[in-house]
Amino acid sequence: MRRWIAAALVLVMLILHQDLWLWTDKSLVLGFLPAGLAYHAAYTVAAAVVMAILVWLIWPTEMEDVQPEPGTPGTEAREGSDH
Amino acid sequence: MLPGIIILVYLAIVAVVGAVAFGKRKKASGDDFFLASRSIGEVVFLLSLFGTNMTAFAILGSSGMAYHRGIGVFGLMASSSALIIPLTLLIIGTRLWALGKRFGHVTQVDYFRDRWDTSHVGTIIFIVTVAMLVPYIIIALIGGGNVIEALSTYTDHAGHTQHFLSYELGAAAVVASVTIHIFLGGMRGAAWVNTFQTILFLVFGSIAFVLIGRSLGHGHGMVEGYRSVLEGLAKNPKSAALLSRQTIPPAEFLSYMFIPLSAIMFPHMAMMCLSARRMSAFKKTVVAYPICIMMIWLPSVFLGVVAASQFKGLTAGESNDVLLLLLNKHTTEFVAALLGAGIMSCVMAADSHQILAIVTMFTRDIFAHYGGHDRFGPRAQEWTGRIFVLIISAVAYAIALYLKNSATIFELAIRFAFSGFAALAPVMVAALFWKRSTKWGALAATLWSAAGVLGSWWLFTYSGPAFAHFMTTHKGPPAMAIFPSLGHALVRTPGNVTLFGYLPVVPMVLGSALLMWAVSLVTAPPSQATLDRYFPAATPSPTPSPEPAR
């Protein structure tokens, strides 16, 4: 359920990015910020909020305490073979 | 002369930071040189990871593009990145970190080789990745050389324009500074320098924004200054479009949502993910990342539009200097130099990580993989890396000189690197989340990505002469059908080619995903032992268990 909510949130954000209703709007917000620019500035703030929610919803807790495999030095090259 | 001296002092400080990092190394090993012993803390992780994305392209390219196309550039590149990049860090970056810590991966190719039981396919991915990253490094050097030359411009007694530091010397100073701090400090040096540079730019960028606005206001304040400029733009029919997004077709706007997929596939970004001390470092990073993007890109794009009222008729190449032109016009020489150093910091921030990434890949994916580590030991591997730093820096500098006037920063970046790396994202997603994926699927997707980069480059070049003629005879929109018999399926615009209105990145990403899926289905998966290691039976996702799986 948490994953579905997360996916829905991302989908909404993807749709909100395509703000066709502001495409030709040249009005200024706060006296100096074009409306389209103000909208996308607010969008980035909303993205931060959504990220905080996503961390809460789908953070991979089970991976946090992962340990290196015994005998797996971090600096050695791995062997590979093409069959 | 003063700006040039300040820039040189700044570059020297960067080199010293690298030397200090050298003193903090824990042991003579590749893991410490290449990944700082996986010990990067939360604050450095955030600022350094963010700094790797703040490139010459981001700062100079976006303001230059905003000068021509208006405020829509922020939506094209910044707000799309504000959603997609942290999302990929959360979903992909955390898993890369966990798998890297468990199995000892240092590079993406390291992971792909182990994940799919392959050697040669990994080598092909290495070649394609390096080929796409090298131009990115050169862009940073070109940007650095241009910034230093622009900042050190003065008029002599005879009224001639002179440069205290030429482009060639400026690029040489940048490459020397980057080389020294990487050569000595490795990943730790790059991360510390990046953190320093990101803070510097955020502080100086904010000061620049206020000072330019106050200068434009002529004593009536910053807001009044910017308001009067924008109202002036709105009154002129030729410039009014810059205040909206009507210069950017919706299909192109949508296409740019695919570009930030490239971030996690840049080798230096993936390596940064592997260098975190704890996974919790990602939590604060993904939340703060969109805000950091806004703090950097909003003033860059805004000032690019403001510059359209100040400097008329700049060409695509000249417009990459609009931030510097604004600084020179509206601040004192000393302040302009300090703020120029801030811009320099952005230009260089990604460059150091990119050079380190290429060096790491050569050392790890080629030298060590093909027997160098076993034959010569870890200390030789570390020093091999340092020698590669010198070689790659020298080659990049030579190419930066050769390509000085051949293309704008933004065009080079988007054409050669971003779309190609974005098209590799399905390979990483499949490796992490799809058990049935195979090395042959990865190979097909990688070759498709490389073909997409070469194909779009060829179309752009092939249509160049015809487009130049088209622009001299045509009065309508700057969009020409490349092959008239195909109608408007393939169209040439001033900066790109499009397929049914969409940028090449869209078919490249979708085609890559399709090939990854289709080819994997008809080829043999990796051995069961490998699948058991990466997909333990008890968990549906590639969750590394605390216990060894074999």
XYZ file of C-alpha atoms in Angstrom:
633
model
C 0.000 0.000 0.000
C 2.819 2.397 0.888
C 4.441 1.813 -2.503
C 1.191 2.592 -4.317
C 0.784 5.831 -2.400
C 4.385 6.728 -3.225
C 3.839 5.953 -6.912
C 0.670 8.046 -6.955
C 2.504 10.986 -5.382
C 5.237 10.823 -8.010
C 2.649 10.595 -10.791
C 0.853 13.688 -9.501
C 4.150 15.576 -9.399
C 4.959 14.519 -12.958
C 1.596 15.845 -14.134
C 1.912 19.081 -12.160
C 5.233 19.760 -13.866
C 3.478 20.159 -17.224
C 1.650 23.370 -16.266
C 0.101 24.097 -19.638
C -2.268 26.630 -18.061
C 0.649 29.016 -17.414
C 2.299 28.611 -20.788
C 1.742 32.183 -22.022
C 1.192 33.912 -18.654
C 3.542 36.917 -18.388
C 2.229 38.379 -15.122
C 4.599 39.065 -12.232
C 4.309 37.580 -8.727
C 5.580 39.636 -5.764
C 6.262 42.423 -8.185
C 9.289 40.906 -9.894
C 8.944 37.148 -10.402
C 7.257 35.900 -13.637
C 4.300 33.631 -12.849
C 5.767 30.595 -14.624
C 9.036 30.949 -12.750
C 7.261 31.425 -9.414
C 5.192 28.314 -10.081
C 8.229 26.153 -10.735
C 10.080 27.616 -7.752
C 7.113 26.573 -5.613
C 7.199 23.214 -7.395
C 10.775 22.583 -6.222
C 9.696 23.296 -2.634
C 6.808 20.872 -3.112
C 9.298 18.323 -4.454
C 11.262 18.596 -1.198
C 8.083 17.953 0.784
C 7.206 14.986 -1.422
C 10.704 13.584 -0.931
C 10.270 13.788 2.844
C 6.999 11.868 2.501
C 8.611 9.281 0.214
C 11.423 8.732 2.714
C 8.779 8.040 5.321
C 6.807 5.753 3.000
C 9.443 3.658 1.190
C 12.764 4.046 3.008
C 14.624 0.673 2.662
C 15.180 0.184 6.391
C 16.217 -3.441 5.946
C 19.358 -2.386 4.061
C 20.713 0.081 6.596
C 22.729 -2.407 8.616
C 24.256 -4.342 5.734
C 27.765 -5.647 6.438
C 30.597 -6.533 4.032
C 30.773 -10.180 3.066
C 33.623 -11.948 4.836
C 36.598 -12.165 2.523
C 35.371 -9.442 0.209
C 38.015 -6.724 0.224
C 36.776 -3.486 -1.180
C 39.786 -2.974 -3.376
C 40.009 -6.228 -5.253
C 38.711 -6.666 -8.754
C 35.927 -9.144 -9.259
C 36.336 -12.078 -11.507
C 33.966 -12.390 -14.424
C 33.448 -14.757 -17.285
C 31.543 -14.597 -20.503
C 29.888 -17.840 -21.339
C 44.479 42.311 -12.980
C 42.823 42.071 -9.534
C 40.141 39.532 -10.592
C 42.786 37.305 -12.132
C 44.834 37.368 -8.913
C 41.786 36.548 -6.785
C 40.919 33.619 -9.044
C 44.480 32.301 -8.825
C 44.404 32.582 -5.022
C 41.143 30.686 -5.025
C 42.590 27.920 -7.204
C 45.572 27.698 -4.847
C 43.231 27.282 -1.863
C 41.511 24.421 -3.668
C 44.850 22.722 -4.220
C 45.731 23.164 -0.520
C 42.451 21.527 0.516
C 43.510 18.526 -1.541
C 46.857 18.467 0.239
C 45.135 18.518 3.650
C 42.959 15.624 2.538
C 46.131 13.768 1.601
C 47.258 14.123 5.215
C 43.989 12.630 6.460
C 44.216 9.433 4.440
C 43.770 6.324 6.540
C 45.930 3.868 4.693
C 47.625 3.406 1.360
C 44.866 1.584 -0.423
C 42.624 1.938 -3.425
C 39.524 1.973 -1.233
C 40.719 5.079 0.581
C 41.917 6.897 -2.555
C 38.884 6.040 -4.691
C 36.043 6.011 -2.116
C 37.512 7.726 0.978
C 37.155 4.366 2.773
C 33.347 4.751 2.449
C 33.446 7.291 5.256
C 31.860 10.482 3.867
C 29.575 12.091 6.463
C 26.089 13.519 5.939
C 26.829 17.207 5.349
C 29.793 16.632 3.038
C 27.762 13.944 1.255
C 24.891 16.341 0.522
C 26.991 19.302 -0.555
C 29.481 17.248 -2.507
C 26.828 15.187 -4.289
C 24.962 18.373 -5.136
C 28.167 20.079 -6.220
C 28.865 17.352 -8.737
C 25.722 18.441 -10.592
C 26.559 22.136 -10.495
C 28.561 22.345 -13.639
C 29.536 24.928 -16.181
C 26.510 23.649 -18.035
C 24.231 24.285 -15.070
C 25.319 27.805 -14.293
C 26.668 29.355 -17.460
C 24.633 27.218 -19.871
C 21.291 27.759 -18.151
C 21.702 31.523 -17.840
C 22.839 31.676 -21.468
C 19.867 29.627 -22.577
C 17.480 31.747 -20.465
C 18.862 34.821 -22.236
C 17.496 33.399 -25.507
C 14.484 31.337 -24.392
C 13.257 32.882 -21.177
C 12.084 31.678 -17.780
C 10.933 28.295 -19.102
C 14.532 27.101 -18.838
C 14.020 26.717 -15.073
C 11.176 24.257 -15.665
C 13.128 22.504 -18.408
C 16.160 21.697 -16.313
C 15.804 22.694 -12.674
C 12.365 21.741 -11.416
C 12.438 18.497 -13.407
C 15.779 17.670 -11.752
C 14.355 18.656 -8.364
C 11.943 15.738 -8.627
C 13.798 13.116 -10.642
C 17.337 13.285 -9.190
C 16.393 12.868 -5.499
C 13.940 10.185 -6.545
C 16.701 8.197 -8.245
C 18.966 8.731 -5.230
C 16.268 7.353 -2.961
C 15.355 4.352 -5.089
C 18.644 3.529 -6.840
C 21.354 5.278 -4.814
C 20.485 3.628 -1.510
C 20.519 0.170 -3.068
C 23.811 0.832 -4.849
C 25.292 1.881 -1.499
C 24.075 -1.285 0.235
C 25.254 -3.632 -2.511
C 28.559 -1.809 -2.815
C 29.227 -2.084 0.883
C 28.301 -5.741 0.964
C 30.134 -6.927 -2.127
C 32.915 -4.319 -2.321
C 31.885 -2.598 -5.545
C 33.733 0.584 -6.404
C 32.289 1.407 -9.844
C 29.077 0.740 -11.753
C 30.923 -1.641 -14.080
C 32.164 -3.487 -11.004
C 28.553 -4.053 -10.014
C 27.332 -4.977 -13.496
C 30.115 -7.538 -13.953
C 29.311 -9.194 -10.661
C 25.534 -8.954 -11.055
C 25.475 -10.578 -14.515
C 28.504 -12.921 -14.386
C 30.233 -11.064 -17.176
C 33.593 -9.588 -18.057
C 33.444 -8.343 -21.647
C 29.981 -6.780 -21.482
C 31.262 -4.819 -18.497
C 34.190 -3.659 -20.592
C 31.861 -2.438 -23.336
C 29.778 -0.522 -20.782
C 33.051 0.945 -19.515
C 34.054 2.123 -23.005
C 30.672 3.694 -23.732
C 30.541 5.378 -20.322
C 34.042 6.834 -20.547
C 33.453 8.018 -24.113
C 30.382 9.940 -22.940
C 32.026 11.346 -19.808
C 35.173 12.780 -21.414
C 33.310 15.561 -23.272
C 31.684 16.503 -19.977
C 35.095 17.056 -18.422
C 36.145 19.144 -21.396
C 33.041 21.300 -21.072
C 34.107 22.168 -17.525
C 37.585 23.131 -18.700
C 36.192 25.255 -21.524
C 33.866 26.912 -19.002
C 36.731 27.509 -16.589
C 38.944 29.018 -19.267
C 36.127 31.274 -20.478
C 35.288 32.480 -16.963
C 38.884 33.368 -16.150
C 39.400 35.109 -19.479
C 36.184 37.103 -19.074
C 37.035 38.109 -15.508
C 40.542 39.202 -16.338
C 39.564 41.416 -19.258
C 40.717 45.039 -19.182
C 41.234 47.915 -21.607
C 44.796 49.106 -22.137
C 45.968 52.703 -22.633
C 45.459 52.431 -26.381
C 41.846 51.373 -25.892
C 42.430 47.750 -26.877
C 40.820 44.874 -24.969
C 43.418 42.732 -23.215
C 43.309 39.675 -20.961
C 45.456 39.369 -17.868
C 44.879 35.620 -18.146
C 44.036 34.206 -21.550
C 41.627 31.332 -22.115
C 44.573 28.969 -22.502
C 46.195 30.055 -19.244
C 42.856 30.037 -17.434
C 42.060 26.492 -18.507
C 45.619 25.494 -17.553
C 45.174 26.995 -14.070
C 41.893 25.112 -13.627
C 43.300 21.788 -14.754
C 46.391 22.259 -12.551
C 44.298 22.986 -9.474
C 41.966 20.062 -10.092
C 44.856 17.716 -10.839
C 46.721 18.619 -7.642
C 43.811 18.132 -5.265
C 42.733 14.872 -6.863
C 46.274 13.565 -7.205
C 46.830 14.116 -3.510
C 43.405 13.739 -1.937
C 41.510 11.273 -4.140
C 37.808 10.998 -3.293
C 38.268 12.663 0.108
C 39.982 15.639 -1.515
C 37.322 15.883 -4.241
C 34.491 15.715 -1.691
C 36.032 18.350 0.593
C 36.780 20.687 -2.298
C 33.288 20.171 -3.649
C 31.751 21.035 -0.291
C 33.889 24.172 -0.061
C 32.986 25.164 -3.614
C 29.259 24.579 -3.177
C 29.123 26.715 -0.014
C 31.160 29.394 -1.754
C 28.810 29.540 -4.692
C 25.652 29.570 -2.570
C 26.999 32.487 -0.510
C 28.483 34.490 -3.365
C 25.547 33.740 -5.658
C 23.104 35.187 -3.129
C 25.255 38.286 -2.706
C 25.487 38.706 -6.493
C 21.720 38.491 -6.884
C 21.143 41.244 -4.314
C 23.911 43.536 -5.583
C 22.855 43.324 -9.233
C 19.224 43.988 -8.277
C 20.192 46.998 -6.151
C 22.334 48.373 -8.954
C 19.445 48.010 -11.387
C 17.168 49.759 -8.884
C 19.313 52.921 -8.870
C 18.709 53.534 -5.175
C 15.155 52.174 -5.061
C 16.049 48.666 -3.883
C 16.510 45.222 -5.362
C 12.846 44.380 -5.986
C 12.213 47.680 -7.717
C 15.312 47.154 -9.843
C 14.244 43.756 -11.092
C 10.613 44.843 -11.488
C 11.522 47.754 -13.732
C 13.717 45.506 -15.898
C 11.028 42.855 -16.326
C 8.344 45.427 -17.066
C 10.634 46.821 -19.731
C 10.971 43.357 -21.256
C 7.193 42.860 -21.141
C 6.527 46.083 -23.037
C 8.726 45.056 -25.959
C 6.956 42.512 -28.231
C 10.319 40.952 -29.151
C 11.337 40.242 -25.565
C 7.951 39.726 -23.863
C 8.007 36.010 -24.642
C 10.982 35.610 -22.296
C 8.631 36.093 -19.326
C 6.608 33.005 -20.197
C 7.316 29.560 -21.591
C 5.783 30.112 -25.014
C 9.199 29.839 -26.680
C 9.375 26.190 -25.591
C 7.033 23.677 -27.269
C 5.207 21.356 -24.812
C 6.769 18.228 -26.372
C 10.267 19.614 -25.802
C 9.318 20.606 -22.249
C 8.117 17.069 -21.573
C 11.276 15.602 -23.117
C 13.418 17.315 -20.514
C 11.801 15.228 -17.766
C 13.903 12.325 -19.077
C 17.231 14.161 -18.871
C 17.677 14.013 -15.054
C 17.630 10.209 -15.288
C 21.214 10.699 -16.400
C 22.349 11.898 -12.974
C 22.514 8.533 -11.251
C 24.192 6.986 -14.298
C 27.084 9.432 -14.316
C 29.955 7.385 -12.865
C 30.962 10.132 -10.441
C 27.440 10.327 -9.016
C 27.263 6.571 -8.544
C 30.690 6.562 -6.892
C 29.593 9.321 -4.540
C 26.669 7.117 -3.531
C 29.142 4.367 -2.665
C 31.280 6.669 -0.532
C 28.678 7.462 2.158
C 29.486 6.321 5.685
C 25.873 5.399 6.445
C 22.733 4.988 4.381
C 21.020 7.594 6.534
C 23.090 10.237 4.680
C 20.680 9.772 1.770
C 17.660 10.814 3.877
C 18.662 14.431 4.370
C 20.167 14.605 0.901
C 17.015 13.654 -1.004
C 14.925 16.133 1.002
C 17.396 19.026 0.766
C 18.363 18.411 -2.862
C 15.350 20.201 -4.453
C 15.934 23.263 -2.278
C 19.610 23.361 -3.233
C 18.628 23.163 -6.896
C 16.273 26.104 -6.485
C 18.919 28.190 -4.711
C 21.368 27.728 -7.594
C 19.186 27.645 -10.696
C 16.532 30.245 -9.837
C 18.995 33.167 -9.757
C 20.913 31.767 -12.736
C 17.827 31.583 -14.968
C 16.354 34.812 -13.630
C 19.564 36.746 -14.246
C 19.815 35.224 -17.723
C 16.431 36.819 -18.539
C 17.457 40.097 -16.883
C 20.589 40.111 -19.053
C 18.392 40.173 -22.159
C 17.493 43.753 -21.255
C 21.090 44.730 -20.607
C 23.003 43.193 -23.503
C 21.359 42.989 -26.902
C 22.095 40.591 -29.717
C 24.493 38.138 -28.080
C 25.105 34.911 -30.000
C 24.599 31.461 -28.455
C 28.270 31.228 -27.486
C 28.500 34.783 -26.169
C 25.379 34.401 -24.045
C 27.129 31.839 -21.822
C 28.987 34.810 -20.312
C 25.914 36.858 -19.378
C 26.354 36.276 -15.621
C 29.903 37.551 -15.812
C 28.827 40.502 -17.948
C 26.195 41.404 -15.343
C 28.758 41.169 -12.562
C 31.211 43.381 -14.382
C 28.546 45.964 -15.187
C 26.765 46.148 -11.829
C 29.387 45.468 -9.154
C 32.872 46.683 -8.339
C 35.913 44.950 -9.751
C 36.716 43.364 -6.386
C 33.188 42.062 -5.816
C 32.973 40.807 -9.401
C 36.187 38.880 -8.863
C 34.929 37.291 -5.641
C 31.670 36.319 -7.270
C 33.564 35.120 -10.309
C 35.463 32.817 -8.001
C 32.075 31.529 -6.864
C 31.138 30.776 -10.463
C 34.529 29.176 -10.946
C 33.789 26.942 -7.977
C 30.679 25.665 -9.705
C 32.524 25.121 -12.943
C 35.197 23.106 -11.175
C 33.039 21.254 -8.658
C 31.881 18.557 -11.027
C 35.124 18.452 -12.965
C 37.175 17.056 -10.103
C 34.692 14.270 -9.453
C 34.461 13.441 -13.134
C 38.211 13.166 -13.540
C 38.409 11.054 -10.397
C 35.618 8.832 -11.724
C 37.407 8.188 -15.013
C 40.638 7.498 -13.187
C 38.879 5.101 -10.840
C 37.243 3.305 -13.736
C 40.511 2.906 -15.627
C 42.244 1.664 -12.517
C 39.484 -0.583 -11.237
C 37.641 -1.762 -14.354
C 40.667 -2.222 -16.587
C 43.959 -2.278 -14.646
C 42.756 -4.269 -11.633
C 40.183 -6.367 -13.472
C 42.723 -7.594 -15.983
C 45.245 -8.671 -13.369
C 47.042 -5.503 -12.259
C 45.849 -5.655 -8.685
C 46.799 -9.276 -8.139
C 50.181 -8.802 -9.805
C 51.249 -5.516 -8.219
C 49.120 -5.120 -5.063
C 46.852 -2.367 -3.676
C 49.575 0.260 -3.330
C 50.430 -0.009 -7.029
C 46.715 0.302 -7.804
C 46.517 3.569 -5.880
C 49.566 5.007 -7.649
C 48.282 3.798 -11.003
C 45.228 5.902 -10.280
C 47.377 8.947 -9.572
C 49.307 8.494 -12.811
C 46.008 8.269 -14.681
C 45.038 11.590 -13.077
C 48.021 13.249 -14.751
C 47.459 11.597 -18.114
C 43.726 12.281 -18.323
C 44.107 15.878 -17.163
C 46.732 16.538 -19.841
C 44.611 14.947 -22.576
C 41.479 16.819 -21.465
C 43.368 20.114 -21.476
C 44.684 19.512 -24.986
C 41.196 18.740 -26.255
C 39.758 21.794 -24.462
C 42.193 23.977 -26.374
C 41.344 22.323 -29.669
C 37.556 22.606 -29.130
C 37.652 26.120 -27.729
C 35.390 27.675 -30.345
C 33.621 24.658 -31.745
C 30.387 24.531 -29.730
C 28.553 26.122 -26.840
C 28.788 24.605 -23.398
C 25.170 23.616 -23.277
C 25.014 22.037 -26.708
C 28.050 19.864 -26.076
C 26.697 18.685 -22.740
C 23.244 17.809 -23.881
C 24.364 16.180 -27.111
C 27.192 13.997 -25.927
C 26.517 13.145 -22.333
C 23.119 13.740 -20.794
C 20.919 11.891 -23.268
C 23.292 8.935 -23.439
C 23.554 8.547 -19.686
C 19.788 8.922 -19.299
C 19.363 6.076 -21.793
C 21.541 3.862 -19.584
C 19.200 4.275 -16.608
C 17.019 1.285 -17.609
C 20.146 -0.902 -17.397
C 20.669 0.064 -13.764
C 16.978 -0.294 -12.898
C 16.883 -3.764 -14.453
C 20.045 -4.831 -12.627
C 18.631 -3.781 -9.274
C 14.999 -4.785 -9.540
C 14.550 -7.391 -12.282
C 15.910 -10.817 -11.443
C 15.417 -12.077 -15.005
C 17.545 -9.355 -16.593
C 20.653 -10.539 -18.460
C 24.003 -9.213 -19.605
C 22.837 -9.459 -23.214
C 19.902 -7.201 -22.466
C 22.327 -4.773 -20.849
C 24.603 -4.975 -23.878
C 21.744 -4.266 -26.285
C 20.563 -1.291 -24.243
C 24.102 0.083 -23.958
C 24.731 -0.180 -27.692
C 21.346 1.451 -28.361
C 22.325 4.343 -26.084
C 25.652 4.785 -27.858
C 23.934 4.603 -31.249
C 21.416 7.206 -30.100
C 24.172 9.642 -29.135
C 26.035 9.108 -32.408
C 22.843 9.173 -34.482
C 21.507 12.423 -33.063
C 24.965 13.977 -33.368
C 25.150 12.887 -37.020
C 21.677 14.231 -37.791
C 22.562 17.546 -36.171
C 25.800 17.842 -38.131
C 24.377 16.538 -41.404
C 21.537 19.059 -41.349
C 23.783 21.973 -40.340
C 24.512 23.530 -43.759
C 20.918 23.137 -44.956
C 19.634 24.638 -41.708
C 21.977 27.620 -42.010
C 20.585 28.277 -45.498
C 17.036 27.708 -44.223
C 17.484 30.374 -41.548
C 18.604 32.981 -44.071
C 15.599 32.460 -46.322
C 12.820 31.490 -43.902
C 10.929 33.971 -41.706
C 8.854 31.530 -39.613
C 9.787 29.343 -36.628
C 13.404 28.052 -36.657
C 12.456 24.428 -37.381
C 13.405 22.634 -40.607
C 12.390 19.167 -41.798
C 15.668 17.253 -42.133
C 14.289 14.839 -44.737
C 11.396 16.543 -46.540
C 10.081 13.161 -47.726
C 9.416 12.261 -44.048
C 7.465 15.424 -43.402
C 8.095 16.832 -39.930
C 9.037 13.518 -38.323
C 12.674 14.585 -38.014
C 13.153 18.292 -37.467
C 16.295 20.391 -37.031
C 16.148 23.295 -34.561
C 18.954 25.731 -33.675
C 20.157 23.578 -30.792
C 18.959 20.054 -31.429
C 17.033 17.589 -33.557
C 13.580 16.287 -32.687
C 11.564 13.174 -33.486
C 7.868 14.039 -33.787
C 8.628 17.063 -31.621
C 10.414 15.135 -28.872
C 14.127 15.347 -28.132
C 16.283 12.278 -28.911
C 16.469 11.433 -25.204
C 12.857 10.199 -25.265
C 13.244 7.448 -27.912
C 16.676 6.663 -26.497
C 15.366 5.957 -22.979
C 12.236 4.137 -24.155
C 14.194 2.083 -26.713
C 16.796 1.198 -24.109
C 14.111 -0.039 -21.716
C 12.425 -2.040 -24.475
C 15.681 -3.693 -25.571
C 16.662 -4.451 -21.986
C 13.357 -6.231 -21.506
C 13.051 -8.021 -24.852
C 16.641 -9.248 -25.167
C 16.726 -10.396 -21.549
C 13.645 -12.515 -22.093
C 15.233 -14.465 -24.958
C 18.672 -14.947 -23.389
C 19.916 -17.006 -20.450
C 19.905 -15.390 -17.000
C 22.975 -15.402 -14.712
C 23.789 -18.469 -12.639
C 21.504 -19.416 -9.757
C 24.338 -18.768 -7.300
C 24.600 -15.173 -8.512
C 20.847 -14.672 -8.379
C 20.766 -16.061 -4.841
C 23.394 -13.542 -3.778
C 21.558 -10.549 -5.229
C 17.985 -11.697 -4.684
C 17.819 -13.638 -1.434
C 14.754 -15.889 -1.490
C 13.095 -14.304 1.537
C 12.864 -10.849 0.023
C 11.187 -9.669 -3.173
C 13.736 -6.894 -3.845
C 17.546 -7.001 -4.021
C 17.828 -6.637 -0.274
C 21.292 -7.501 0.939
C 21.029 -9.524 4.107
C 23.393 -8.914 7.024
C 24.598 -12.502 6.757
C 26.727 -13.839 3.913
C 24.542 -15.500 1.329
C 26.998 -18.126 0.329
